[in-house]
Steps between C-alpha positions, in 0.01 A plus 500: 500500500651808387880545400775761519799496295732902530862501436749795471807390199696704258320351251179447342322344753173451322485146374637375856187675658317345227572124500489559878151507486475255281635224746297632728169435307453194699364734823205576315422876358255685329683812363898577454698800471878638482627835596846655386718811526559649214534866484196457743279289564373223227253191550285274331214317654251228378200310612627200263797285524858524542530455145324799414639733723808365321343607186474877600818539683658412124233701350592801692869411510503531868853484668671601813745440748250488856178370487235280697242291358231312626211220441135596679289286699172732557384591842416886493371585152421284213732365222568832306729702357492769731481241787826297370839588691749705483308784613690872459468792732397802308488754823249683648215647210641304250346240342601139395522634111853709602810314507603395850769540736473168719458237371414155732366113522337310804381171562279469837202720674455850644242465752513841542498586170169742517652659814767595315366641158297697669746645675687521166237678308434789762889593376397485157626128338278390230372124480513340173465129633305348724764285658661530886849522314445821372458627783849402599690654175299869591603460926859456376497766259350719785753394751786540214760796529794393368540117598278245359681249775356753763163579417432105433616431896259753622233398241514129629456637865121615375430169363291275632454141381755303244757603279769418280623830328721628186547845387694763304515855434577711176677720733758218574595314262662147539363438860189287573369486862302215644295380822352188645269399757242183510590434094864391363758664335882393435783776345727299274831591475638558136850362413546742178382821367507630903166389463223390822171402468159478737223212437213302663683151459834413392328343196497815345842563461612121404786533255566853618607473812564141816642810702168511751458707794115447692384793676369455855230635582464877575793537232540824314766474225662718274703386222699731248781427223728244644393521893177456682433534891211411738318632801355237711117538665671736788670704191802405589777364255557114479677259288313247380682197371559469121362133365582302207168382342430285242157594369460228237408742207475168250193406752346780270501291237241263340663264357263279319189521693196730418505691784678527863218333711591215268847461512497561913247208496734307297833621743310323809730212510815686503399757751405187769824392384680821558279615820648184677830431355715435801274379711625119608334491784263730786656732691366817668818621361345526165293819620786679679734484724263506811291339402575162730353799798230657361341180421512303835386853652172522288174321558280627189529635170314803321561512163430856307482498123242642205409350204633231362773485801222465731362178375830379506516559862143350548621182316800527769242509795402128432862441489621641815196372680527131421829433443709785721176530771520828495240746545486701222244802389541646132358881469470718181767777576259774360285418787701380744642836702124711433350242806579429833677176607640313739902512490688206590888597552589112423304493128728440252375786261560366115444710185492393187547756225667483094661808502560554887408853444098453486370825696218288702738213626731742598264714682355179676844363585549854643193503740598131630818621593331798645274266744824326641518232257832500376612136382433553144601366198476528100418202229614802223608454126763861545788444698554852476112646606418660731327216704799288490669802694247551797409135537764291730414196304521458180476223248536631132393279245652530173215528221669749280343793398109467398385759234142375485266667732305186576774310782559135373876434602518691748213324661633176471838583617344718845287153573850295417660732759147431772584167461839507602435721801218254622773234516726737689229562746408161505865406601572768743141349693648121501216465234724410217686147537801418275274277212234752462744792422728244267151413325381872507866622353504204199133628433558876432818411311272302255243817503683611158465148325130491640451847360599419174325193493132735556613810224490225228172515564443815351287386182243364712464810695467686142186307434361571812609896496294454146198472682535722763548809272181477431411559826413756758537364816679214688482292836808363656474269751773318714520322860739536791862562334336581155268754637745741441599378150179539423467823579863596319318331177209735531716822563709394225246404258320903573829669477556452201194359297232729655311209544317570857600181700499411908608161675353322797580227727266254328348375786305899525349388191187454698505821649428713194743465206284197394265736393715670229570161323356469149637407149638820489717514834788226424649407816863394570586208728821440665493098594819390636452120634527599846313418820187805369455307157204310558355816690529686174387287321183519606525877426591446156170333522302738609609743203470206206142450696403874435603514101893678614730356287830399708877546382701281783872507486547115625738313633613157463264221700228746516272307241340780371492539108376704258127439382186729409525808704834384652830600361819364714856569457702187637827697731845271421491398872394579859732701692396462846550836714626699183249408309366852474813657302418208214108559484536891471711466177193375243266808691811747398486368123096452499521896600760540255345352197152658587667845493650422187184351328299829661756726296612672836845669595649237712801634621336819579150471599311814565449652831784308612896565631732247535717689808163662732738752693192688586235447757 
């Protein structure tokens, strides 16, 4: 959601700040623009694509040495022109038409964004836009006198809510400044051309620049030709330490699959196989290196997540409880810290987030520490995020990065790294004897094999995605560990179809979804031969009874095959306890191939961000 991409070079900087925003497409945006100096101030903004803000920049021939561009997510204002970023400060009386003086880019919220044009407009500024970040261009250029660094530090001091900020000014050329608070931003240091650059995510300036430096919190930052410095939260100066980062800039590229959903699906087996490379046997050691003391000290676990992290930590719930007996509650961070509850200073507090810099985990991560609850730890794709860093746990699994906005890897790889922390708290009970975590190990090394084994059956899943693009509506229904498959097959299958779909424990069949089952309303079973099969079975029943026609994924020994009404996929082979990472691979390609057949943007569905750094 939202990018940032500024840099300050003795060259022309434009088609760095350019493919910049092309890599980072994969957040999810619905208008793009660039800004450069150039004997003032120059920009080009669109409401389209990269690609054709690409377009005008040649059009116009637009060049210059400092610049900031940016990708839009809309919050305040609609997708428009006038709403797209960078926004220029004309001064007070002058309107938007004039060429500016400051110009300036900003992921996050104002909440006091009214507040504050208000105040603005009794000294005369002049609103073209109705987003929050104008605002924030016309309080710097009110608080400006000479030093762009300046006026930003005591413009950030007004601001209330979540920021990550880039600017320049025409008046000072080759310096951009830049802010962050609740949203990320990283200054990469340039090795030629005295050159430094400002972006969202590292991905941004792949091929550019492994010379990463993440800003803390708080951080104001000022970078100029060939030197930078930073002002921590209490505005005093810090060194923060220079990484080397490798940000993978041919996981950009397609390859030969159709889109990126497709080829993440297909990278499953190699991201289980990466995520627990190492791993010979359990250890606590494996989350950090105390680990072995934080877990005998804890007696439950709350796991905060959203979205598709969150069913991974409710599939993790039936995990911990039966084989680690472990008390475990899983909350939706957005929720979580806006209701009273009751702290427990011995919960092990577990969030699960993709990019480790998602604005609701964080926030709820925040409030549990603020209650006393400070054993915490991470299941986190970003070594480098911002979760990893204020977590004292961490286990980073090793997915690569996902472009698609719809999680498939990365969902597979957080419940690969659930599963090895329920053995660890299984073993650091006395819960876990020698066999069980020799037979648990040999089965998660075979988890690539096994994955394999269920993508060949893609072409099935085409004829199935066949019918459902005809469709409006779906039912998903699971039971104990598959619940929450079921549900990830729904919220997939919506994403990025449009197809309105829900899942339900198919036992509350009964209770009222019955009464939505027709001809029209496929439903989706997941049957693993496990000790709820002949339970829903009789479910399937009571949909085939009703007219529903069923679509079971199946496995082996189930006895359930296809007939009138009934389709069934046969799975390669029962998996036990894992189970769930195999049976949410056909739901992943059914939504896949029913996006496709519907004619909709996969990758980039509408409405939707890949990186949600806002509340």
């Amino acid at each position: 959601m939202c990018g940032i991409v500024a840099a300050v070079s003795s060259r022309n900087i434009v088609p760095v700040l350019v493919q910049g925003l092309q890599r980072l497409e994969y957040r999810g945006y619905d208008s793009c623009g660039v800004a450069v100096y150039a004997d003032g101030l120059k920009r080009a903004r669109s409401t389209s694509r990269v690609a054709e803000l690409q377009e005008q920049v040649d059009l116009e021939k637009l060049t210059g040495s400092t610049g900031i561009a940016h990708t839009r997510w809309a919050t305040h204002g609609a997708p428009a022109i006038h709403n797209a970023h960078p926004h220029f400060s004309h001064g007070p009386g002058v309107v938007g038409t004039k060429p500016g003086k400051i110009a300036l880019v900003h992921n996050g919220i104002i909440e006091n964004h009214e507040e504050l044009r208000a105040s603005l407009q009794t000294k005369g500024y002049v609103f073209d836009s109705q987003t929050d970040t104008e605002v924030i261009v016309h309080l710097v250029d009110s608080l400006y006198d000479g030093d762009l660094f300046e006026a930003l530090k005591s413009a950030v001091g007004q601001l209330h809510g979540a920021y990550a900020i880039a600017a320049f000014c025409k008046d000072e050329p080759h310096r951009v400044v830049g802010a962050r608070a609740g949203s990320p931003l990283i200054l990469g240091v340039g090795e030629a051309n005295q050159e430094n650059f400002l972006a969202s995510d590292a991905m941004a300036l792949a091929g550019v620049t492994d010379q990463i430096v993440y800003l803390e919190e708080g951080d104001l930052i000022d970078i100029q030709l060939g030197k930078y410095w930073i002002l921590d939260k209490a505005q005093k100066a810090v060194q923060r330490p220079v990484k080397t980062v490798q940000a993978h800039s041919g996981a950009a590229e397609l390859g030969p699959y159709r889109h990126y959903m497709q080829k993440e699906i297909f990278e499953q087996p190699s991201a289980i196989a990466n995520t627990l490379e190492g791993v010979e046997g359990i250890t606590p050691d494996l989350f950090g290196d105390q680990a072995a003391s934080v877990f005998k000290d804890i007696d439950s676990v709350l796991i905060l997540a959203c979205g598709t992290s969150y069913y991974s930590g409710c599939t993790a719930k039936y995990w911990l409880e039966e084989i680690a007996g472990i008390s475990t509650q899983v909350e939706v961070a957005s929720e979580y810290r806006y209701r009273t509850s009751v702290p427990n200073p011995r919960t092990l507090v577990v969030t699960i987030t993709q990019s480790g810099e998602t604005a609701d985990t964080l926030a709820a991560l925040r409030h549990a520490q603020s209650l006393g609850m400070t054993q915490t730890l991470t299941i986190c794709n970003v070594a480098t995020s911002a979760m990893v860093r204020e977590c004292k746990l961490a286990y980073v699994t090793r997915a690569g990065v996902e472009i698609g906005v719809a999680s498939t890897k990365a969902f597979t790889a957080q419940l690969a790294g659930l599963f090895l922390l329920t053995l660890a708290l299984a073993q650091s009970k006395g819960r876990l004897t020698e066999a069980d975590e020799a037979a648990h190990v040999k089965a998660m090394r075979h988890l690539p094999v096994a994955l394999a084994a269920v993508l060949a059956l893609e072409p099935q899943v085409i004829a199935w995605a066949e019918d459902f693009a005809k469709m409006e509506n779906a039912l998903f229904l699971g039971r104990g560990l598959h619940y929450p498959i079921a549900l990830e097959g729904a919220l997939k299958l919506k994403e990025i179809s449009y197809i309105h779909a829900e899942a339900y424990p198919a036992g509350e069949l009964k209770h009222g979804p019955l009464a939505l089952v027709t001809s029209a309303m496929p439903v989706v079973a997941v049957a693993p031969n496990d000790s709820l099969l002949e339970k829903l079975k009789s479910n399937l029943q009571e949909v085939r009874a009703r007219g529903g026609v069923l679509y079971v994924l199946a496995d082996a020994g189930t006895k359930l095959t296809s007939s009138e009404g009934l389709h069934v996929i046969r799975m390669p082979e029962h998996y036990g306890p894992l189970s769930p990472m195999l049976h949410v691979v056909p739901l992943q390609l059914l939504a896949y191939h029913t996006a496709c057949a519907r004619g909709t943007d996969v990758d980039k569905p509408r409405n939707l961000a890949k990186s949600v750094t806002v509340e």
